[in-house]
Amino acid sequence: DTQTWWLFESGVLDLFCFVGPSPQDVLRQYHSVTGWPRMPPLAALGKHQSRWNYVDVDDVKTVDRGFDKHQIPYDFLWLDLEHTDGKRYFTWDPVHFADAGAMLDLLERSGRKLVTIIDPHLKGDNNYTIFTRMRDSGLLTRSANGSLYEGFCWPGPSYYPDFCDPAARELWASFFDPAVYPHSRRQLYTWNDMNEPSVFNGPEISMPRDNLHKCHADGYQVEHRDIHNVYGFYHHWASVQGQLKRAPDVRPFVLTRAFFAGSHRLGPVWTGDNMVSWDHLARSVPMLVSLAMCGLSLAGADVPGFMGDPDRQLFLRWHQLGIWYPFYRAHAHLTTKRREPWLFGKEATEKMRKTVMTRYQLLPMWYTLIADWVLQGSPVLRPAWYNDLGDMEAYKHADDMFF
């Protein structure tokens, strides 16, 4: 006997029932409604190295050389908030990343890629072109009284594009042009964070539900409560379109924190800020399997935890698990100690090299699994019960095993 209770704040509940009968049938039916994924760049299935923050161009070069020196492969290096000019997205810090072009050239010579963070909130600064173009085009979210909505986020007083409006998405996509975003190029990829949207001084750390959006209407007639769950989806969509406009023949790569049904068509997701703990390591397994069973196969968790400092054993064990995530990224909070894979001693470095090499030796397998997901809707991670719904023992391992 199964009972469910549904609560929704506004609008009409559209309920789709996929009757299977097999899990594979259910997922194929789900994708027939929500759309099919796109193939990511092959390199996106390799190792990603990130932290908040690599402090300047020399720091990036040192980390890049460190991987070569210790013979540990990686493909993507990530830059968080501090690479920008005062947390103005689509910019570079004029001191610490003044030589961003030379840095990108260095990475490209070795076939490596760079990812920069581009959050949705815009610093309210009349000298910030991205903000003024959005404001002057009438494409920012409004308060219930019709005035421009101002919230507080990383840059301080911030304004939020109305991504529900197709015109806002079109303008946002144009910002990826090198004429607008200095050093924007084919191999510069994107990370959309804080796009629930996060508002530090808002209710539930988000936007007031009675804020107003234009969406497809002539005026601001749609309340935020009606589109809250798709705000991040539309932000993600606009960024993907920006990469496609910039280079139509290059597969886009945009990571998002907020997602909705259909986000799998756009790019990868991750489980958000986690802690350095054995418990969070263990919880990553059912979280990622659940996402895969909901169509979001290209997903991962921050390795070896975002907040806190891992000891040597947890560091190694989490990476040994992380190479089995479809999206494998090492990431760390601003206040943590450095954790490049050669910083835990010679023996640990050798184990990390072997661990990461295992990921790369299996890239053909990962690429095949991703292609099967794209073409057939098959989940990349599968619970132990996936192929035999009658195996009662398999259900006991839903949280600690996957294929």
Short mmCIF file of C-alpha atoms in Angstrom, two decimals:
data_model
loop_
_atom_site.label_atom_id
_atom_site.label_comp_id
_atom_site.label_asym_id
_atom_site.label_seq_id
_atom_site.Cartn_x
_atom_site.Cartn_y
_atom_site.Cartn_z
CA ASP A 1 0.00 0.00 0.00
CA THR A 2 1.67 3.22 -1.17
CA GLN A 3 0.26 6.66 -0.48
CA THR A 4 1.63 9.98 -1.70
CA TRP A 5 0.76 13.53 -0.72
CA TRP A 6 1.21 16.36 -3.24
CA LEU A 7 1.50 20.03 -2.30
CA PHE A 8 2.13 22.82 -4.77
CA GLU A 9 2.03 26.55 -4.25
CA SER A 10 0.45 27.76 -7.47
CA GLY A 11 -0.64 26.85 -10.95
CA VAL A 12 -1.86 23.54 -12.28
CA LEU A 13 -0.25 20.19 -11.50
CA ASP A 14 0.63 18.39 -14.74
CA LEU A 15 1.14 14.74 -13.81
CA PHE A 16 2.73 12.29 -16.25
CA CYS A 17 2.61 8.57 -15.42
CA PHE A 18 5.17 6.31 -17.11
CA VAL A 19 3.99 2.74 -16.81
CA GLY A 20 7.09 0.86 -17.96
CA PRO A 21 6.90 -2.01 -17.25
CA SER A 22 10.72 -2.13 -16.91
CA PRO A 23 12.92 0.66 -15.49
CA GLN A 24 14.48 1.05 -18.96
CA ASP A 25 11.01 1.47 -20.47
CA VAL A 26 10.14 4.11 -17.86
CA LEU A 27 13.27 6.12 -18.65
CA ARG A 28 12.72 5.85 -22.39
CA GLN A 29 9.16 7.10 -21.90
CA TYR A 30 10.41 9.90 -19.63
CA HIS A 31 12.92 11.08 -22.25
CA SER A 32 10.27 10.97 -24.96
CA VAL A 33 8.44 13.67 -22.97
CA THR A 34 11.32 15.76 -21.56
CA GLY A 35 13.78 15.42 -24.43
CA TRP A 36 17.03 13.59 -25.06
CA PRO A 37 20.47 14.51 -23.69
CA ARG A 38 23.30 15.87 -25.81
CA MET A 39 26.79 14.38 -26.01
CA PRO A 40 29.28 16.31 -23.85
CA PRO A 41 32.84 16.99 -24.97
CA LEU A 42 34.90 13.82 -24.53
CA ALA A 43 37.33 15.68 -22.26
CA ALA A 44 34.46 16.44 -19.85
CA LEU A 45 34.55 12.76 -18.82
CA GLY A 46 38.10 13.16 -17.53
CA LYS A 47 39.30 14.75 -14.30
CA HIS A 48 38.22 18.26 -13.30
CA GLN A 49 40.35 20.30 -10.87
CA SER A 50 38.71 23.21 -9.02
CA ARG A 51 38.84 25.25 -5.87
CA TRP A 52 37.54 28.55 -4.55
CA ASN A 53 39.89 30.00 -5.66
CA TYR A 54 43.04 29.64 -7.71
CA VAL A 55 44.29 33.10 -6.90
CA ASP A 56 46.03 34.29 -10.06
CA VAL A 57 47.55 33.30 -13.39
CA ASP A 58 50.79 32.12 -11.76
CA ASP A 59 48.80 29.90 -9.39
CA VAL A 60 47.00 28.32 -12.36
CA LYS A 61 50.30 27.75 -14.16
CA THR A 62 51.82 26.17 -11.05
CA VAL A 63 48.90 23.77 -10.61
CA ASP A 64 48.98 22.88 -14.30
CA ARG A 65 52.73 22.16 -14.13
CA GLY A 66 52.20 20.13 -10.95
CA PHE A 67 49.94 17.67 -12.74
CA ASP A 68 52.55 17.19 -15.46
CA LYS A 69 55.40 16.89 -12.97
CA HIS A 70 53.61 14.18 -11.00
CA GLN A 71 52.26 12.49 -14.16
CA ILE A 72 48.62 12.76 -13.11
CA PRO A 73 46.28 13.49 -16.02
CA TYR A 74 43.49 16.06 -15.91
CA ASP A 75 41.45 17.93 -18.52
CA PHE A 76 39.55 20.84 -16.94
CA LEU A 77 40.70 23.55 -14.55
CA TRP A 78 38.02 25.69 -12.88
CA LEU A 79 38.00 29.30 -11.66
CA ASP A 80 35.55 30.43 -8.99
CA LEU A 81 34.34 33.91 -7.99
CA GLU A 82 37.65 35.63 -7.34
CA HIS A 83 38.83 35.46 -10.95
CA THR A 84 36.35 38.23 -11.83
CA ASP A 85 36.68 41.99 -11.52
CA GLY A 86 34.83 42.56 -8.23
CA LYS A 87 32.41 39.65 -8.82
CA ARG A 88 31.21 41.12 -12.12
CA TYR A 89 30.59 38.07 -14.30
CA PHE A 90 31.98 38.02 -17.86
CA THR A 91 35.06 39.93 -16.59
CA TRP A 92 38.57 39.15 -15.34
CA ASP A 93 40.35 40.58 -12.32
CA PRO A 94 42.59 43.31 -13.81
CA VAL A 95 45.51 42.46 -11.50
CA HIS A 96 45.43 38.74 -10.72
CA PHE A 97 44.18 37.66 -14.16
CA ALA A 98 45.56 40.43 -16.33
CA ASP A 99 47.24 37.77 -18.48
CA ALA A 100 44.15 35.58 -18.84
CA GLY A 101 44.74 35.22 -22.57
CA ALA A 102 48.26 33.85 -22.09
CA MET A 103 46.93 31.50 -19.40
CA LEU A 104 44.29 30.15 -21.78
CA ASP A 105 46.91 29.76 -24.50
CA LEU A 106 49.06 27.70 -22.12
CA LEU A 107 46.19 25.36 -21.26
CA GLU A 108 45.17 24.99 -24.90
CA ARG A 109 48.69 23.97 -25.93
CA SER A 110 48.33 20.90 -23.73
CA GLY A 111 44.73 20.28 -24.80
CA ARG A 112 43.28 21.39 -21.47
CA LYS A 113 40.18 23.49 -20.89
CA LEU A 114 39.17 26.27 -18.51
CA VAL A 115 35.80 26.77 -16.80
CA THR A 116 34.75 30.12 -15.33
CA ILE A 117 31.85 30.75 -12.98
CA ILE A 118 28.97 32.89 -14.29
CA ASP A 119 26.19 33.29 -11.73
CA PRO A 120 22.82 34.93 -12.52
CA HIS A 121 22.97 37.86 -10.07
CA LEU A 122 24.43 41.08 -11.47
CA LYS A 123 26.28 43.73 -9.52
CA GLY A 124 24.35 47.00 -9.52
CA ASP A 125 27.05 49.20 -11.06
CA ASN A 126 26.45 51.79 -13.76
CA ASN A 127 29.94 51.08 -15.13
CA TYR A 128 29.22 47.36 -15.51
CA THR A 129 28.09 46.79 -19.09
CA ILE A 130 26.32 43.47 -18.46
CA PHE A 131 24.11 45.05 -15.79
CA THR A 132 23.34 48.24 -17.71
CA ARG A 133 22.44 46.38 -20.91
CA MET A 134 20.04 44.12 -19.02
CA ARG A 135 18.55 47.05 -17.11
CA ASP A 136 18.20 49.36 -20.10
CA SER A 137 16.58 46.57 -22.12
CA GLY A 138 13.93 46.09 -19.43
CA LEU A 139 14.99 42.49 -18.80
CA LEU A 140 15.46 42.40 -15.02
CA THR A 141 13.12 40.85 -12.47
CA ARG A 142 10.80 43.28 -10.65
CA SER A 143 9.38 43.52 -7.15
CA ALA A 144 5.66 43.17 -6.49
CA ASN A 145 5.27 46.98 -6.70
CA GLY A 146 6.82 47.05 -10.19
CA SER A 147 10.23 48.48 -9.23
CA LEU A 148 13.49 46.73 -10.08
CA TYR A 149 14.12 43.98 -7.57
CA GLU A 150 17.37 44.34 -5.61
CA GLY A 151 18.67 41.43 -3.57
CA PHE A 152 21.96 40.75 -1.82
CA CYS A 153 24.44 38.18 -3.10
CA TRP A 154 28.18 37.82 -3.65
CA PRO A 155 28.70 41.24 -5.31
CA GLY A 156 26.58 43.04 -2.66
CA PRO A 157 23.42 44.74 -4.01
CA SER A 158 22.44 42.60 -6.98
CA TYR A 159 19.85 42.43 -9.74
CA TYR A 160 18.44 39.31 -11.36
CA PRO A 161 17.75 38.84 -15.08
CA ASP A 162 14.26 37.66 -15.97
CA PHE A 163 15.43 34.45 -17.63
CA CYS A 164 11.81 33.42 -18.13
CA ASP A 165 11.71 36.09 -20.85
CA PRO A 166 13.12 34.76 -24.17
CA ALA A 167 14.56 38.22 -24.86
CA ALA A 168 16.60 38.04 -21.64
CA ARG A 169 17.97 34.64 -22.62
CA GLU A 170 18.86 35.92 -26.07
CA LEU A 171 20.72 38.93 -24.67
CA TRP A 172 22.51 36.77 -22.06
CA ALA A 173 23.64 34.40 -24.81
CA SER A 174 25.16 37.34 -26.70
CA PHE A 175 27.46 38.09 -23.74
CA PHE A 176 29.58 35.03 -24.60
CA ASP A 177 30.80 36.80 -27.74
CA PRO A 178 34.52 37.70 -27.42
CA ALA A 179 33.58 41.29 -28.23
CA VAL A 180 31.71 41.38 -24.91
CA TYR A 181 33.50 38.76 -22.79
CA PRO A 182 37.28 39.26 -23.11
CA HIS A 183 39.18 36.06 -23.93
CA SER A 184 35.97 34.14 -24.60
CA ARG A 185 36.87 31.30 -26.93
CA ARG A 186 35.81 27.86 -28.08
CA GLN A 187 37.48 26.00 -25.22
CA LEU A 188 36.30 28.31 -22.40
CA TYR A 189 33.40 26.66 -20.62
CA THR A 190 30.91 27.73 -17.96
CA TRP A 191 29.71 27.05 -14.43
CA ASN A 192 26.24 28.38 -13.46
CA ASP A 193 26.05 28.48 -9.66
CA MET A 194 23.65 30.17 -7.18
CA ASN A 195 20.83 29.97 -9.72
CA GLU A 196 17.92 28.76 -7.56
CA PRO A 197 18.20 31.84 -7.42
CA SER A 198 20.17 32.45 -4.21
CA VAL A 199 19.44 35.75 -2.45
CA PHE A 200 21.19 36.07 0.89
CA ASN A 201 18.63 38.50 2.35
CA GLY A 202 15.56 36.92 0.73
CA PRO A 203 12.94 34.57 2.16
CA GLU A 204 14.35 31.03 2.37
CA ILE A 205 17.58 32.54 0.98
CA SER A 206 15.87 33.07 -2.36
CA MET A 207 13.66 35.51 -4.22
CA PRO A 208 10.29 36.70 -2.81
CA ARG A 209 7.52 34.61 -4.31
CA ASP A 210 5.55 37.70 -5.33
CA ASN A 211 8.35 39.12 -7.48
CA LEU A 212 7.27 39.67 -11.07
CA HIS A 213 8.48 38.24 -14.37
CA LYS A 214 7.50 39.05 -17.93
CA CYS A 215 8.09 35.60 -19.45
CA HIS A 216 6.08 35.55 -22.71
CA ALA A 217 3.63 38.27 -21.67
CA ASP A 218 3.66 41.92 -22.70
CA GLY A 219 4.04 43.13 -19.11
CA TYR A 220 5.23 41.85 -15.75
CA GLN A 221 2.30 39.58 -14.97
CA VAL A 222 3.88 36.31 -13.79
CA GLU A 223 4.71 35.85 -10.11
CA HIS A 224 7.99 34.25 -9.14
CA ARG A 225 6.15 31.48 -7.30
CA ASP A 226 4.94 30.26 -10.73
CA ILE A 227 8.41 29.95 -12.25
CA HIS A 228 10.73 29.48 -9.24
CA ASN A 229 11.54 25.86 -10.09
CA VAL A 230 12.55 26.72 -13.67
CA TYR A 231 14.56 29.91 -13.02
CA GLY A 232 17.84 27.98 -12.90
CA PHE A 233 16.78 25.87 -15.89
CA TYR A 234 16.34 29.01 -18.02
CA HIS A 235 19.64 30.46 -16.77
CA HIS A 236 21.34 27.21 -17.76
CA TRP A 237 19.59 27.26 -21.16
CA ALA A 238 20.73 30.83 -21.87
CA SER A 239 24.36 29.96 -21.09
CA VAL A 240 24.29 26.88 -23.32
CA GLN A 241 22.83 29.00 -26.12
CA GLY A 242 25.67 31.48 -25.59
CA GLN A 243 28.28 28.79 -26.14
CA LEU A 244 26.45 27.53 -29.23
CA LYS A 245 26.22 31.05 -30.68
CA ARG A 246 29.93 31.54 -30.04
CA ALA A 247 30.97 28.23 -31.63
CA PRO A 248 28.11 26.26 -33.25
CA ASP A 249 30.40 23.33 -34.10
CA VAL A 250 31.67 22.82 -30.53
CA ARG A 251 29.76 20.76 -27.98
CA PRO A 252 28.76 23.05 -25.10
CA PHE A 253 29.64 22.33 -21.47
CA VAL A 254 27.78 24.22 -18.73
CA LEU A 255 27.47 22.93 -15.17
CA THR A 256 24.40 24.03 -13.19
CA ARG A 257 23.42 23.81 -9.54
CA ALA A 258 19.68 24.39 -10.04
CA PHE A 259 17.85 22.09 -12.41
CA PHE A 260 14.42 20.87 -13.48
CA ALA A 261 12.93 18.12 -15.63
CA GLY A 262 14.68 18.54 -18.97
CA SER A 263 17.96 19.97 -17.61
CA HIS A 264 19.68 16.80 -18.81
CA ARG A 265 19.33 18.21 -22.35
CA LEU A 266 21.62 21.09 -21.44
CA GLY A 267 24.54 19.82 -19.37
CA PRO A 268 25.83 18.35 -16.12
CA VAL A 269 24.64 18.91 -12.55
CA TRP A 270 26.20 18.29 -9.16
CA THR A 271 24.94 17.76 -5.65
CA GLY A 272 25.97 21.19 -4.32
CA ASP A 273 28.01 22.13 -1.26
CA ASN A 274 28.94 19.07 0.78
CA MET A 275 31.13 18.43 3.81
CA VAL A 276 34.42 16.58 4.19
CA SER A 277 33.04 13.55 6.02
CA TRP A 278 32.61 9.81 5.57
CA ASP A 279 28.86 10.29 5.90
CA HIS A 280 28.74 12.71 2.96
CA LEU A 281 30.94 10.36 0.94
CA ALA A 282 28.41 7.57 1.59
CA ARG A 283 25.38 9.76 0.86
CA SER A 284 26.77 10.73 -2.55
CA VAL A 285 26.01 7.23 -3.85
CA PRO A 286 22.19 7.19 -3.44
CA MET A 287 22.04 10.86 -4.46
CA LEU A 288 23.81 10.27 -7.77
CA VAL A 289 22.00 7.01 -8.50
CA SER A 290 18.69 8.78 -7.83
CA LEU A 291 19.63 11.59 -10.21
CA ALA A 292 20.56 9.05 -12.89
CA MET A 293 17.22 7.28 -12.44
CA CYS A 294 15.54 10.67 -13.00
CA GLY A 295 17.31 11.22 -16.32
CA LEU A 296 20.23 13.29 -14.93
CA SER A 297 23.08 10.88 -15.57
CA LEU A 298 25.88 13.40 -16.07
CA ALA A 299 26.18 14.27 -12.39
CA GLY A 300 28.76 14.27 -9.62
CA ALA A 301 29.56 15.33 -6.07
CA ASP A 302 32.46 17.54 -4.96
CA VAL A 303 35.47 15.33 -4.17
CA PRO A 304 36.62 14.98 -1.36
CA GLY A 305 33.96 17.31 0.07
CA PHE A 306 33.65 21.07 -0.31
CA MET A 307 33.78 22.26 3.31
CA GLY A 308 36.55 21.11 5.66
CA ASP A 309 40.00 19.56 5.42
CA PRO A 310 40.26 15.82 4.67
CA ASP A 311 42.79 13.55 6.26
CA ARG A 312 44.89 11.40 3.97
CA GLN A 313 42.64 8.35 4.16
CA LEU A 314 39.40 10.20 3.39
CA PHE A 315 41.11 12.14 0.60
CA LEU A 316 42.24 8.94 -1.12
CA ARG A 317 39.07 6.95 -0.53
CA TRP A 318 36.80 9.68 -1.87
CA HIS A 319 38.87 10.02 -5.04
CA GLN A 320 38.78 6.24 -5.40
CA LEU A 321 34.98 6.52 -5.32
CA GLY A 322 34.86 9.76 -7.32
CA ILE A 323 36.40 8.22 -10.44
CA TRP A 324 33.15 6.21 -10.68
CA TYR A 325 31.00 9.35 -10.75
CA PRO A 326 29.97 10.26 -14.31
CA PHE A 327 31.13 13.84 -13.60
CA TYR A 328 34.39 13.72 -11.59
CA ARG A 329 35.43 17.08 -10.09
CA ALA A 330 37.69 17.92 -7.18
CA HIS A 331 36.49 21.12 -5.51
CA ALA A 332 37.19 22.96 -2.24
CA HIS A 333 36.01 25.93 -0.19
CA LEU A 334 37.92 29.19 0.09
CA THR A 335 38.93 28.49 3.71
CA THR A 336 40.29 24.97 3.18
CA LYS A 337 43.89 23.90 2.91
CA ARG A 338 45.24 23.22 -0.56
CA ARG A 339 44.54 19.67 -1.77
CA GLU A 340 46.23 19.15 -5.08
CA PRO A 341 46.77 15.39 -5.43
CA TRP A 342 50.53 15.52 -4.73
CA LEU A 343 50.23 17.31 -1.36
CA PHE A 344 49.60 14.25 0.84
CA GLY A 345 53.01 12.60 0.53
CA LYS A 346 54.78 10.36 -1.96
CA GLU A 347 52.74 7.20 -1.28
CA ALA A 348 49.44 9.09 -1.56
CA THR A 349 50.62 10.74 -4.79
CA GLU A 350 51.37 7.32 -6.29
CA LYS A 351 47.92 6.05 -5.27
CA MET A 352 46.29 9.17 -6.74
CA ARG A 353 48.16 8.66 -10.00
CA LYS A 354 46.93 5.06 -10.19
CA THR A 355 43.38 6.13 -9.28
CA VAL A 356 43.13 8.88 -11.89
CA MET A 357 44.82 6.71 -14.53
CA THR A 358 42.11 4.12 -13.95
CA ARG A 359 39.52 6.76 -14.85
CA TYR A 360 41.36 7.56 -18.08
CA GLN A 361 41.91 3.91 -19.01
CA LEU A 362 38.14 3.45 -18.83
CA LEU A 363 37.22 6.53 -20.89
CA PRO A 364 35.97 4.37 -23.79
CA MET A 365 33.58 2.69 -21.33
CA TRP A 366 32.38 6.04 -19.97
CA TYR A 367 31.90 7.44 -23.48
CA THR A 368 29.90 4.37 -24.49
CA LEU A 369 27.70 4.62 -21.39
CA ILE A 370 27.07 8.31 -22.09
CA ALA A 371 26.19 7.53 -25.71
CA ASP A 372 23.76 4.85 -24.52
CA TRP A 373 22.16 7.44 -22.23
CA VAL A 374 21.94 9.99 -25.06
CA LEU A 375 20.49 7.57 -27.59
CA GLN A 376 18.44 5.20 -25.44
CA GLY A 377 17.88 7.04 -22.14
CA SER A 378 19.75 4.32 -20.23
CA PRO A 379 21.07 5.61 -16.88
CA VAL A 380 24.85 5.71 -16.57
CA LEU A 381 24.62 4.68 -12.90
CA ARG A 382 22.16 1.88 -12.17
CA PRO A 383 20.93 0.56 -8.81
CA ALA A 384 21.50 -3.09 -7.94
CA TRP A 385 17.82 -3.89 -8.58
CA TYR A 386 17.72 -2.30 -12.06
CA ASN A 387 17.83 -5.49 -14.11
CA ASP A 388 15.79 -7.68 -11.77
CA LEU A 389 12.89 -6.06 -9.95
CA GLY A 390 12.19 -9.38 -8.22
CA ASP A 391 15.58 -9.52 -6.47
CA MET A 392 14.61 -8.57 -2.93
CA GLU A 393 18.21 -8.69 -1.71
CA ALA A 394 19.18 -5.99 -4.21
CA TYR A 395 16.89 -3.43 -2.57
CA LYS A 396 18.90 -3.74 0.64
CA HIS A 397 21.87 -2.23 -1.21
CA ALA A 398 20.10 0.72 -2.83
CA ASP A 399 22.35 3.13 -0.88
CA ASP A 400 25.72 1.41 -1.14
CA MET A 401 25.95 -0.31 -4.53
CA PHE A 402 25.57 0.68 -8.16
CA PHE A 403 26.53 -0.53 -11.60
#
